Short mmCIF file of C-alpha atoms in Angstrom, two decimals:
data_model
loop_
_atom_site.label_atom_id
_atom_site.label_comp_id
_atom_site.label_asym_id
_atom_site.label_seq_id
_atom_site.Cartn_x
_atom_site.Cartn_y
_atom_site.Cartn_z
CA UNK A 1 -103.84 -230.68 126.55
CA UNK A 2 -101.94 -229.26 123.85
CA UNK A 3 -100.37 -226.96 125.33
CA UNK A 4 -99.13 -228.79 128.83
CA UNK A 5 -98.12 -231.71 126.37
CA UNK A 6 -95.90 -228.94 124.54
CA UNK A 7 -94.29 -228.06 127.65
CA UNK A 8 -93.61 -230.99 129.14
CA UNK A 9 -92.11 -231.96 125.35
CA UNK A 10 -89.86 -229.41 123.92
CA UNK A 11 -87.07 -227.85 124.74
CA UNK A 12 -87.09 -225.07 127.61
CA UNK A 13 -87.64 -222.11 127.29
CA UNK A 14 -86.11 -218.90 129.33
CA UNK A 15 -89.16 -217.34 131.38
CA UNK A 16 -89.22 -221.10 131.66
CA UNK A 17 -85.79 -221.43 133.52
CA UNK A 18 -87.47 -217.91 134.92
CA UNK A 19 -89.85 -219.55 137.05
CA UNK A 20 -87.77 -221.99 138.27
CA UNK A 21 -84.90 -219.41 139.57
CA UNK A 22 -88.21 -217.95 141.17
CA UNK A 23 -89.18 -220.98 143.01
CA UNK A 24 -84.82 -221.35 143.97
CA UNK A 25 -84.98 -218.02 145.07
CA UNK A 26 -87.96 -218.36 147.13
CA UNK A 27 -86.56 -221.44 148.59
CA UNK A 28 -82.84 -220.28 149.04
CA UNK A 29 -85.09 -217.41 151.77
CA UNK A 30 -86.58 -219.91 153.58
CA UNK A 31 -82.65 -221.60 154.12
CA UNK A 32 -81.68 -219.04 155.44
CA UNK A 33 -85.33 -217.72 157.09
CA UNK A 34 -85.63 -221.08 159.27
CA UNK A 35 -82.07 -221.21 160.48
CA UNK A 36 -81.73 -218.16 161.57
CA UNK A 37 -82.95 -219.08 165.22
CA UNK A 38 -80.16 -221.45 165.28
CA UNK A 39 -78.18 -219.66 163.32
CA UNK A 40 -78.51 -217.20 166.71
CA UNK A 41 -79.48 -219.78 169.32
CA UNK A 42 -76.39 -219.79 170.67
CA UNK A 43 -75.95 -215.66 172.20
CA UNK A 44 -80.03 -215.80 172.01
CA UNK A 45 -80.05 -219.07 175.03
CA UNK A 46 -76.79 -217.07 176.69
CA UNK A 47 -78.61 -214.08 177.45
CA UNK A 48 -82.28 -215.72 177.92
CA UNK A 49 -80.16 -218.36 180.19
CA UNK A 50 -83.37 -220.53 177.95
CA UNK A 51 -82.32 -224.71 179.45
CA UNK A 52 -81.96 -227.07 176.24
CA UNK A 53 -85.63 -227.74 177.24
CA UNK A 54 -86.54 -224.35 176.10
CA UNK A 55 -84.39 -223.74 173.24
CA UNK A 56 -85.62 -227.02 171.84
CA UNK A 57 -89.48 -225.94 171.92
CA UNK A 58 -88.06 -222.24 170.61
CA UNK A 59 -86.48 -224.43 167.56
CA UNK A 60 -89.89 -226.38 166.73
CA UNK A 61 -91.75 -223.01 167.30
CA UNK A 62 -91.14 -222.12 163.22
CA UNK A 63 -91.41 -225.95 162.50
CA UNK A 64 -95.04 -226.04 163.86
CA UNK A 65 -95.91 -222.91 162.11
CA UNK A 66 -94.33 -224.29 158.61
CA UNK A 67 -96.55 -227.41 159.40
CA UNK A 68 -99.61 -225.52 159.57
CA UNK A 69 -98.85 -222.84 156.57
CA UNK A 70 -97.73 -226.35 154.75
CA UNK A 71 -101.59 -227.19 155.19
CA UNK A 72 -103.52 -224.26 155.00
CA UNK A 73 -102.17 -223.38 151.81
CA UNK A 74 -101.60 -226.63 149.84
CA UNK A 75 -105.46 -226.34 149.93
CA UNK A 76 -106.12 -222.90 149.48
CA UNK A 77 -103.44 -223.41 146.57
CA UNK A 78 -105.51 -225.00 144.63
CA UNK A 79 -108.72 -223.46 145.22
CA UNK A 80 -107.20 -219.59 144.42
CA UNK A 81 -104.47 -220.66 142.73
CA UNK A 82 -100.68 -220.52 143.28
CA UNK A 83 -99.09 -216.60 142.44
CA UNK A 84 -101.53 -215.03 145.61
CA UNK A 85 -100.67 -218.39 148.15
CA UNK A 86 -96.55 -217.84 147.75
CA UNK A 87 -97.51 -213.28 147.12
CA UNK A 88 -99.26 -213.59 151.01
CA UNK A 89 -96.87 -216.21 152.09
CA UNK A 90 -93.65 -214.25 151.23
CA UNK A 91 -95.99 -210.87 153.07
CA UNK A 92 -96.22 -212.58 156.08
CA UNK A 93 -92.74 -215.12 156.38
CA UNK A 94 -91.31 -211.47 156.11
CA UNK A 95 -93.64 -209.59 158.93
CA UNK A 96 -92.37 -212.99 161.20
CA UNK A 97 -89.00 -212.36 160.69
CA UNK A 98 -89.29 -208.34 161.41
CA UNK A 99 -91.80 -209.46 164.29
CA UNK A 100 -88.85 -211.73 165.89
CA UNK A 101 -85.92 -208.98 165.75
CA UNK A 102 -88.21 -207.17 168.32
CA UNK A 103 -89.54 -209.73 170.39
CA UNK A 104 -88.76 -209.22 174.11
CA UNK A 105 -89.03 -213.44 175.66
CA UNK A 106 -89.19 -217.04 174.80
CA UNK A 107 -92.70 -217.25 174.51
CA UNK A 108 -93.08 -213.98 171.93
CA UNK A 109 -90.08 -215.12 169.38
CA UNK A 110 -91.85 -218.37 169.78
CA UNK A 111 -95.65 -217.04 167.88
CA UNK A 112 -93.12 -214.85 166.22
CA UNK A 113 -91.24 -217.99 165.40
CA UNK A 114 -95.12 -219.79 164.02
CA UNK A 115 -96.05 -216.57 161.81
CA UNK A 116 -93.20 -216.74 159.72
CA UNK A 117 -93.57 -220.50 159.85
CA UNK A 118 -96.73 -220.15 158.39
CA UNK A 119 -95.64 -218.00 155.86
CA UNK A 120 -92.46 -220.00 154.83
CA UNK A 121 -95.19 -223.04 154.92
CA UNK A 122 -97.52 -221.07 152.48
CA UNK A 123 -94.40 -221.60 149.87
CA UNK A 124 -92.89 -224.61 150.61
CA UNK A 125 -96.51 -226.00 149.70
CA UNK A 126 -96.71 -224.06 145.95
CA UNK A 127 -93.07 -223.45 144.99
CA UNK A 128 -92.15 -227.25 144.62
CA UNK A 129 -95.30 -227.26 142.25
CA UNK A 130 -94.63 -224.84 140.19
CA UNK A 131 -91.80 -225.33 139.08
CA UNK A 132 -92.73 -228.83 138.54
CA UNK A 133 -95.30 -227.17 136.32
CA UNK A 134 -93.26 -225.64 134.20
CA UNK A 135 -90.46 -227.53 133.14
CA UNK A 136 -90.20 -230.17 130.79
CA UNK A 137 -90.16 -234.63 131.10
CA UNK A 138 -86.17 -234.31 130.17
CA UNK A 139 -84.65 -231.49 132.97
CA UNK A 140 -87.90 -231.88 135.80
CA UNK A 141 -85.33 -233.55 138.20
CA UNK A 142 -83.21 -231.44 138.11
CA UNK A 143 -85.29 -228.43 138.44
CA UNK A 144 -86.90 -230.61 141.22
CA UNK A 145 -82.82 -230.68 142.28
CA UNK A 146 -82.47 -226.64 141.96
CA UNK A 147 -85.29 -226.43 144.60
CA UNK A 148 -84.31 -228.20 145.80
CA UNK A 149 -80.47 -226.92 146.45
CA UNK A 150 -81.49 -223.70 147.43
CA UNK A 151 -82.78 -224.55 151.11
CA UNK A 152 -78.57 -224.92 151.73
CA UNK A 153 -78.15 -222.05 149.45
CA UNK A 154 -79.86 -219.89 151.76
CA UNK A 155 -78.37 -221.35 154.81
CA UNK A 156 -74.94 -221.12 153.74
CA UNK A 157 -75.06 -217.83 152.31
CA UNK A 158 -77.46 -216.60 155.37
CA UNK A 159 -74.75 -218.57 157.80
CA UNK A 160 -71.79 -216.64 156.79
CA UNK A 161 -74.18 -213.18 156.94
CA UNK A 162 -74.75 -213.68 160.40
CA UNK A 163 -71.02 -214.43 161.91
CA UNK A 164 -70.72 -211.16 160.91
CA UNK A 165 -74.33 -210.00 162.04
CA UNK A 166 -73.74 -211.15 165.45
CA UNK A 167 -69.98 -210.16 165.98
CA UNK A 168 -71.95 -205.98 165.20
CA UNK A 169 -75.23 -205.77 166.23
CA UNK A 170 -76.10 -209.50 167.93
CA UNK A 171 -78.94 -211.71 166.87
CA UNK A 172 -82.34 -209.95 166.44
CA UNK A 173 -79.73 -208.15 163.36
CA UNK A 174 -80.05 -211.71 161.95
CA UNK A 175 -84.04 -212.01 161.82
CA UNK A 176 -84.45 -208.12 160.29
CA UNK A 177 -81.74 -208.63 157.71
CA UNK A 178 -84.00 -212.12 156.50
CA UNK A 179 -86.74 -209.59 156.41
CA UNK A 180 -85.75 -207.05 154.85
CA UNK A 181 -84.15 -209.89 152.45
CA UNK A 182 -87.56 -211.23 151.51
CA UNK A 183 -89.56 -208.33 150.89
CA UNK A 184 -86.76 -206.85 148.23
CA UNK A 185 -88.15 -211.16 146.20
CA UNK A 186 -91.42 -209.27 147.19
CA UNK A 187 -91.43 -206.88 143.43
CA UNK A 188 -89.97 -209.46 141.02
CA UNK A 189 -92.77 -212.17 141.76
CA UNK A 190 -95.25 -209.25 141.55
CA UNK A 191 -94.26 -208.66 138.11
CA UNK A 192 -92.82 -211.99 136.42
CA UNK A 193 -94.12 -214.76 138.94
CA UNK A 194 -96.53 -216.95 136.49
CA UNK A 195 -99.72 -219.07 137.69
CA UNK A 196 -100.34 -222.25 137.06
CA UNK A 197 -101.17 -223.10 133.25
CA UNK A 198 -102.75 -226.75 135.01
CA UNK A 199 -104.31 -224.62 137.23
CA UNK A 200 -106.65 -222.27 134.46
CA UNK A 201 -106.85 -224.64 131.93
CA UNK A 202 -108.15 -226.84 134.93
CA UNK A 203 -110.99 -224.24 136.31
CA UNK A 204 -111.24 -221.60 133.36
CA UNK A 205 -112.22 -218.78 135.74
CA UNK A 206 -112.63 -214.82 133.56
CA UNK A 207 -109.22 -214.50 131.98
CA UNK A 208 -107.79 -217.37 132.11
CA UNK A 209 -107.89 -217.45 128.76
CA UNK A 210 -105.43 -213.95 128.77
CA UNK A 211 -103.41 -214.75 131.71
CA UNK A 212 -102.37 -217.94 129.33
CA UNK A 213 -101.85 -216.84 126.40
CA UNK A 214 -99.86 -214.34 128.15
CA UNK A 215 -97.79 -216.59 130.30
CA UNK A 216 -98.14 -217.98 126.81
CA UNK A 217 -96.21 -215.35 124.47
CA UNK A 218 -93.76 -214.66 127.26
CA UNK A 219 -92.06 -217.91 126.59
CA UNK A 220 -92.64 -217.40 122.84
CA UNK A 221 -95.01 -220.19 121.65
CA UNK A 222 -98.41 -218.32 119.98
CA UNK A 223 -101.17 -217.78 121.70
CA UNK A 224 -104.27 -219.51 121.53
CA UNK A 225 -108.56 -218.76 120.72
CA UNK A 226 -110.05 -220.95 122.90
CA UNK A 227 -108.68 -222.70 126.32
CA UNK A 228 -108.49 -226.59 125.21
CA UNK A 229 -111.42 -228.67 126.89
CA UNK A 230 -110.94 -230.77 129.23
CA UNK A 231 -110.59 -234.17 129.78
CA UNK A 232 -113.24 -236.76 131.36
CA UNK A 233 -109.56 -238.70 133.58
CA UNK A 234 -108.30 -235.06 133.80
CA UNK A 235 -111.12 -233.92 137.38
CA UNK A 236 -110.74 -236.57 139.00
CA UNK A 237 -110.75 -235.35 142.89
CA UNK A 238 -107.75 -235.00 144.20
CA UNK A 239 -108.14 -236.22 148.04
CA UNK A 240 -109.72 -238.80 147.27
CA UNK A 241 -106.96 -239.94 144.46
CA UNK A 242 -105.19 -239.97 147.44
CA UNK A 243 -107.04 -242.44 149.75
CA UNK A 244 -108.85 -244.33 147.06
CA UNK A 245 -106.10 -245.22 143.92
CA UNK A 246 -103.19 -244.54 145.64
CA UNK A 247 -103.74 -245.17 149.44
CA UNK A 248 -100.76 -247.68 150.13
CA UNK A 249 -97.68 -245.17 148.12
CA UNK A 250 -99.57 -242.05 150.60
CA UNK A 251 -99.43 -244.51 153.51
CA UNK A 252 -95.79 -245.86 152.86
CA UNK A 253 -95.28 -242.17 151.40
CA UNK A 254 -95.99 -240.16 154.97
CA UNK A 255 -93.90 -242.65 156.99
CA UNK A 256 -90.77 -242.82 155.42
CA UNK A 257 -90.71 -238.35 154.86
CA UNK A 258 -91.71 -238.23 159.00
CA UNK A 259 -88.97 -240.14 159.92
CA UNK A 260 -86.55 -238.59 157.30
CA UNK A 261 -87.56 -234.77 158.94
CA UNK A 262 -86.45 -236.01 162.45
CA UNK A 263 -83.55 -236.85 161.88
CA UNK A 264 -83.25 -233.94 159.52
CA UNK A 265 -84.10 -231.01 161.07
CA UNK A 266 -82.48 -232.84 164.37
CA UNK A 267 -79.35 -231.71 162.64
CA UNK A 268 -80.40 -228.52 161.10
CA UNK A 269 -81.46 -227.60 164.94
CA UNK A 270 -79.09 -228.71 166.52
CA UNK A 271 -75.41 -229.18 164.93
CA UNK A 272 -74.44 -225.09 165.93
CA UNK A 273 -75.21 -226.05 169.36
CA UNK A 274 -73.52 -229.46 170.07
CA UNK A 275 -70.63 -228.29 168.82
CA UNK A 276 -70.57 -225.15 171.55
CA UNK A 277 -71.58 -227.27 173.91
CA UNK A 278 -68.21 -229.26 173.00
CA UNK A 279 -66.18 -226.52 174.42
CA UNK A 280 -66.10 -224.28 170.97
CA UNK A 281 -66.53 -221.14 170.28
CA UNK A 282 -69.64 -219.78 168.53
CA UNK A 283 -68.57 -219.59 164.89
CA UNK A 284 -67.03 -222.86 165.40
CA UNK A 285 -70.95 -223.79 165.81
CA UNK A 286 -72.15 -221.67 163.12
CA UNK A 287 -69.01 -222.77 160.60
CA UNK A 288 -70.10 -226.65 160.93
CA UNK A 289 -73.48 -225.58 159.74
CA UNK A 290 -72.16 -223.37 156.98
CA UNK A 291 -70.37 -226.62 156.42
CA UNK A 292 -73.89 -228.65 156.31
CA UNK A 293 -75.18 -227.04 153.50
CA UNK A 294 -72.28 -226.00 151.83
CA UNK A 295 -72.19 -230.06 151.43
CA UNK A 296 -75.30 -230.18 150.72
CA UNK A 297 -75.59 -227.44 147.23
CA UNK A 298 -72.86 -230.65 145.70
CA UNK A 299 -74.88 -233.03 146.70
CA UNK A 300 -78.50 -231.93 145.84
CA UNK A 301 -76.61 -230.87 142.34
CA UNK A 302 -75.29 -234.74 141.76
CA UNK A 303 -77.73 -236.91 142.57
CA UNK A 304 -79.88 -234.81 140.38
CA UNK A 305 -77.96 -235.78 137.66
CA UNK A 306 -77.35 -239.43 138.58
CA UNK A 307 -81.00 -239.48 139.05
CA UNK A 308 -82.42 -239.44 135.44
CA UNK A 309 -79.32 -242.69 134.59
CA UNK A 310 -79.87 -244.17 137.87
CA UNK A 311 -82.23 -247.08 139.75
CA UNK A 312 -83.80 -244.65 142.11
CA UNK A 313 -84.41 -246.82 144.77
CA UNK A 314 -81.22 -247.84 145.24
CA UNK A 315 -79.92 -244.31 145.00
CA UNK A 316 -82.46 -243.38 147.40
CA UNK A 317 -82.53 -245.88 149.63
CA UNK A 318 -78.24 -245.76 150.07
CA UNK A 319 -78.18 -242.03 150.27
CA UNK A 320 -80.90 -241.83 153.03
CA UNK A 321 -78.96 -244.96 154.58
CA UNK A 322 -75.44 -243.56 154.73
CA UNK A 323 -77.08 -240.45 155.77
CA UNK A 324 -77.85 -241.54 158.97
CA UNK A 325 -74.23 -243.42 159.15
CA UNK A 326 -72.74 -240.38 158.96
CA UNK A 327 -75.26 -238.07 162.23
CA UNK A 328 -73.07 -240.47 164.34
CA UNK A 329 -69.38 -238.63 164.44
CA UNK A 330 -71.53 -235.66 166.20
CA UNK A 331 -72.05 -237.78 169.09
CA UNK A 332 -68.49 -239.48 169.12
CA UNK A 333 -65.80 -237.62 167.43
CA UNK A 334 -63.72 -235.36 170.00
CA UNK A 335 -63.97 -231.81 170.26
CA UNK A 336 -61.90 -230.74 167.30
CA UNK A 337 -62.54 -228.45 164.87
CA UNK A 338 -61.30 -229.45 161.89
CA UNK A 339 -61.99 -233.26 162.36
CA UNK A 340 -65.68 -231.83 162.95
CA UNK A 341 -65.83 -229.47 160.11
CA UNK A 342 -64.87 -232.66 157.99
CA UNK A 343 -67.77 -234.56 159.68
CA UNK A 344 -70.16 -231.89 159.03
CA UNK A 345 -69.53 -232.17 155.12
CA UNK A 346 -69.58 -234.89 154.94
CA UNK A 347 -72.97 -235.25 156.86
CA UNK A 348 -74.76 -232.10 155.13
CA UNK A 349 -73.78 -233.89 151.24
CA UNK A 350 -76.02 -236.90 152.38
CA UNK A 351 -78.72 -234.86 154.38
CA UNK A 352 -79.80 -233.12 151.14
CA UNK A 353 -78.25 -235.51 148.74
CA UNK A 354 -81.27 -237.41 150.18
CA UNK A 355 -83.62 -234.48 150.79
CA UNK A 356 -83.09 -233.92 146.70
CA UNK A 357 -84.13 -237.54 146.07
CA UNK A 358 -86.78 -238.49 148.99
CA UNK A 359 -88.51 -234.89 146.74
CA UNK A 360 -88.92 -236.81 143.04
CA UNK A 361 -89.67 -240.09 144.97
CA UNK A 362 -92.82 -238.55 146.13
CA UNK A 363 -93.57 -236.18 143.14
CA UNK A 364 -92.44 -239.75 140.75
CA UNK A 365 -95.48 -241.53 142.78
CA UNK A 366 -98.87 -239.29 141.89
CA UNK A 367 -99.49 -238.66 138.31
CA UNK A 368 -99.83 -235.12 137.53
CA UNK A 369 -103.25 -234.03 137.92
CA UNK A 370 -103.56 -234.89 141.87
CA UNK A 371 -99.11 -234.28 141.77
CA UNK A 372 -99.00 -230.81 143.39
CA UNK A 373 -102.11 -232.25 146.22
CA UNK A 374 -100.29 -235.30 147.26
CA UNK A 375 -96.83 -233.55 147.28
CA UNK A 376 -98.35 -231.11 150.17
CA UNK A 377 -100.28 -233.63 152.08
CA UNK A 378 -96.82 -235.79 152.88
CA UNK A 379 -94.81 -232.61 153.92
CA UNK A 380 -97.45 -231.63 155.82
CA UNK A 381 -97.40 -234.95 157.43
CA UNK A 382 -93.69 -235.20 157.13
CA UNK A 383 -93.64 -231.84 159.14
CA UNK A 384 -94.68 -233.96 162.33
CA UNK A 385 -90.56 -235.56 161.91
CA UNK A 386 -89.53 -231.61 162.12
CA UNK A 387 -91.33 -230.96 165.14
CA UNK A 388 -90.03 -233.82 166.92
CA UNK A 389 -86.96 -234.24 166.76
CA UNK A 390 -85.17 -230.66 168.20
CA UNK A 391 -88.00 -231.49 170.48
CA UNK A 392 -87.36 -234.44 171.70
CA UNK A 393 -83.03 -233.70 170.70
CA UNK A 394 -83.37 -231.50 173.41
CA UNK A 395 -85.81 -233.58 176.07
CA UNK A 396 -82.73 -236.32 175.97
CA UNK A 397 -79.85 -233.17 176.38
CA UNK A 398 -81.95 -231.81 179.13
CA UNK A 399 -82.48 -234.37 181.38
CA UNK A 400 -78.85 -235.73 180.66
CA UNK A 401 -78.61 -238.49 177.98
CA UNK A 402 -75.02 -237.74 176.09
CA UNK A 403 -74.78 -236.31 173.17
CA UNK A 404 -73.09 -240.04 171.26
CA UNK A 405 -76.22 -241.92 172.06
CA UNK A 406 -78.51 -238.49 171.23
CA UNK A 407 -77.02 -239.24 167.78
CA UNK A 408 -77.24 -242.59 167.53
CA UNK A 409 -80.52 -242.90 168.32
CA UNK A 410 -82.46 -239.97 166.49
CA UNK A 411 -79.86 -242.02 163.72
CA UNK A 412 -82.51 -244.15 163.43
CA UNK A 413 -86.09 -242.73 162.27
CA UNK A 414 -84.12 -241.45 158.69
CA UNK A 415 -82.75 -245.06 158.37
CA UNK A 416 -86.15 -246.36 158.64
CA UNK A 417 -87.12 -244.43 155.85
CA UNK A 418 -84.61 -245.20 153.16
CA UNK A 419 -85.89 -248.88 153.33
CA UNK A 420 -89.54 -247.69 153.22
CA UNK A 421 -88.76 -244.21 150.77
CA UNK A 422 -86.33 -248.02 148.16
CA UNK A 423 -89.70 -249.79 148.56
CA UNK A 424 -92.04 -247.29 147.29
CA UNK A 425 -89.21 -245.84 144.15
CA UNK A 426 -89.24 -249.40 143.58
CA UNK A 427 -92.90 -250.58 143.00
CA UNK A 428 -93.48 -247.09 141.29
CA UNK A 429 -90.57 -248.24 138.62
CA UNK A 430 -92.63 -251.42 138.93
CA UNK A 431 -95.49 -249.98 137.72
CA UNK A 432 -94.36 -247.47 135.40
#
């Protein structure tokens, strides 16, 4: 279609850049809200006397909600649109965060974290797809990387804010702050966030032409008098195509992403607690988490640039193998603050660089007409790993297993994922 072709081939306009920026802002909130429980976990565990198993369950509860949210809202976004799903998800996430601050016990907090996760999952399923749909081919890889590193930006800023809030107001204030911040973004998205032009052209609902022309004017492009015709090959059913045409790719990506998320969320959720269990103060644990996410910003930017110049298969395979190798120091290093900060920075660099590359492999493994559905499906399956990672760590530590053994064993899934992602990237390149 001529409209879509112009978006892909022409330089991005200010409005297209603003759309990507809004998607980045959404992911920044996600980063803070997902990790709010990790920031609060040491104080929370002391106040309620939680065991490692109970804390592991609590850390995983939000990820259960995310998994449900991604699965449900990715399907809903194709039915009613990206925009209403994102706005509804933001309201749900805000309500869940505020409710977390009022929880009186671990069970209620777990339920509130599930609610928060539902909202986060809805935005995860649609924000990245919307950024891709409004990006030019030349800038698409960088746009995806920017959206991905929105998460560590939110986690880094959140960690800095959380230290002050925990010191002055206690752990409940961390959740209230996150909820209020989410509500502040809502009016901006209501006014400026567009619907997917791809979806409008495909569904052709009443008012679709007016919406398309509104977005075209915002991008400084000429309005159209009629919606372009839909070609036959653009009406393929997304779900059936993922199985019938891309079954092997979908299977490999699902296994790879689940393994990556297993190791990734083990570190994301347990880094703070692992540091404090070495006898170091709470602020050292939070600072280690900040270092992980601060390094992730640099890692995401670097691979976002390099992936346009280097082989994606070698890049994703090498970065994820190095991520696995970097997990070990959390169990092997002595309780020396600056050594742990350095190890955290190195680990964070490869974790978030790997996250950006993994998302790129997934997004580029499917053609445009099924890309959003493919991303949603793989992310949903991958969330199984994100749930099992933190929970498995809690079980292992609760059973008396050493930190060194836990970190070594939980580094294995991402190393297997490195080989699978590299294989898919090589196949995608060979097939063009």
